[in-house]
GROMACS .gro file of C-alpha atoms in nm:
model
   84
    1UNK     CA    1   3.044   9.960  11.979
    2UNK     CA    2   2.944  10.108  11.652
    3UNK     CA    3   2.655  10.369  11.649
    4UNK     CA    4   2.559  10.347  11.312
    5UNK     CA    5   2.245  10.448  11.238
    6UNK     CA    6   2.136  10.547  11.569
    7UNK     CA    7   1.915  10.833  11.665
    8UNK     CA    8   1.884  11.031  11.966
    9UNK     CA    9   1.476  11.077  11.940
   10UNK     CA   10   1.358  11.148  12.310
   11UNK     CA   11   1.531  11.244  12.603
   12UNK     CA   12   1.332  11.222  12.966
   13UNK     CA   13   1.371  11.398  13.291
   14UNK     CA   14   1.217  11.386  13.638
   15UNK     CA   15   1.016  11.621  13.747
   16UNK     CA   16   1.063  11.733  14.121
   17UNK     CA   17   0.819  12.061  14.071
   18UNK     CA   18   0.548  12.149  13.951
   19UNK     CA   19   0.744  12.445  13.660
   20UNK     CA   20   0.897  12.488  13.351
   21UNK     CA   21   1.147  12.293  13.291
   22UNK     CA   22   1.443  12.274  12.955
   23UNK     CA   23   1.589  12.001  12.845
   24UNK     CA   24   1.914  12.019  12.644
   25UNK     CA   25   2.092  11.843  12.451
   26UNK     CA   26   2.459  11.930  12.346
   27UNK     CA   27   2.724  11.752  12.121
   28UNK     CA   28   3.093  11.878  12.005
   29UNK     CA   29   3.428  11.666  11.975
   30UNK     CA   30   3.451  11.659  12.378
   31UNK     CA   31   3.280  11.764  12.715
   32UNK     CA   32   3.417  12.093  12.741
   33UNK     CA   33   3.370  12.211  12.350
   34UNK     CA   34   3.004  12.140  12.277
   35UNK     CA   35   2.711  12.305  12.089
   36UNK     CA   36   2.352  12.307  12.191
   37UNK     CA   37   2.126  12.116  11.931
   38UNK     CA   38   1.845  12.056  12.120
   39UNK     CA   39   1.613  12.307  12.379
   40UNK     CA   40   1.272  12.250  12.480
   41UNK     CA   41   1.067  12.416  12.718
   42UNK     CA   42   0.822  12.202  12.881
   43UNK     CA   43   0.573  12.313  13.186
   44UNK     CA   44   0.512  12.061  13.450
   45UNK     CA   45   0.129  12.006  13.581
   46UNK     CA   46   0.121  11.896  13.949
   47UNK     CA   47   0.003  11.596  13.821
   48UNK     CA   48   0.328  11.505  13.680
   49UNK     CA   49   0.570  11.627  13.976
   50UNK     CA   50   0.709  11.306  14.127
   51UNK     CA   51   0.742  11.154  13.748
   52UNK     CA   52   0.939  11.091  13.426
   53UNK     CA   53   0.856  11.299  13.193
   54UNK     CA   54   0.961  11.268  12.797
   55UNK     CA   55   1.014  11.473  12.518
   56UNK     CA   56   1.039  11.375  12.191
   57UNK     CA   57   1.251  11.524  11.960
   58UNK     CA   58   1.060  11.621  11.621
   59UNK     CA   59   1.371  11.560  11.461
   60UNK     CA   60   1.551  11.276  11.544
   61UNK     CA   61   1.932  11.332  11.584
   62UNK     CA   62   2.204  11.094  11.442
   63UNK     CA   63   2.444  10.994  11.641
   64UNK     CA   64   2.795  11.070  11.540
   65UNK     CA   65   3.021  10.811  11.679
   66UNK     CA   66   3.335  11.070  11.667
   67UNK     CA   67   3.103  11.327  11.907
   68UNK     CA   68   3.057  11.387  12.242
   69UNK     CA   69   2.672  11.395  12.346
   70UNK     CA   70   2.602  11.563  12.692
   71UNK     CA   71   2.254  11.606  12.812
   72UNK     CA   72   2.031  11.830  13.109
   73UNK     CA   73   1.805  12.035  13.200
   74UNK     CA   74   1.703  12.412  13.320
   75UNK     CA   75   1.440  12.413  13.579
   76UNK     CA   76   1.481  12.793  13.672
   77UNK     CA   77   1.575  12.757  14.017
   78UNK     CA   78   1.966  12.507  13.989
   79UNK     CA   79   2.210  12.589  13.669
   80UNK     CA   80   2.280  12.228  13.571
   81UNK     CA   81   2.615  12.115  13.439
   82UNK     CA   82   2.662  11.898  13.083
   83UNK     CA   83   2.640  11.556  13.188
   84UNK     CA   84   2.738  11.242  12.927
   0.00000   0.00000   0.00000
């Protein structure tokens, strides 16, 4: 399947705690060679714990077809591997 003309423009992530968490977005040519292009810190209100939450991007990324994307989070407490 082609990806022309795709965009990555939100990613979501559920929040377990009421903290801050980071989602992160990397991309490179495979899993183990990426770059970040994406970071966000976002703090969780107890109103949202138990949710999805979503960020969007303020600028869009294009998907390159030829790239691996990988995508997580930091939540301060668990390091979080890349995960496609």
């Amino acid at each position: 399947y082609a990806y022309n003309d795709f965009y990555i423009d939100r990613i979501e992530f559920y929040a377990n705690a009421a903290t801050t968490y980071s989602p992160l977005l990397w991309e490179g040519p495979d899993a183990d060679h990426t770059v970040q292009v994406f970071r966000k810190d976002y703090t969780v209100s107890e109103d949202e714990v138990g949710t999805w939450t979503g960020l969007t991007l303020e600028k869009p990324i294009k998907i390159d077809p030829s790239k691996t994307y990988c995508r997580n989070f930091e939540d301060g407490r668990i390091p979080h591997g890349c995960r496609r």
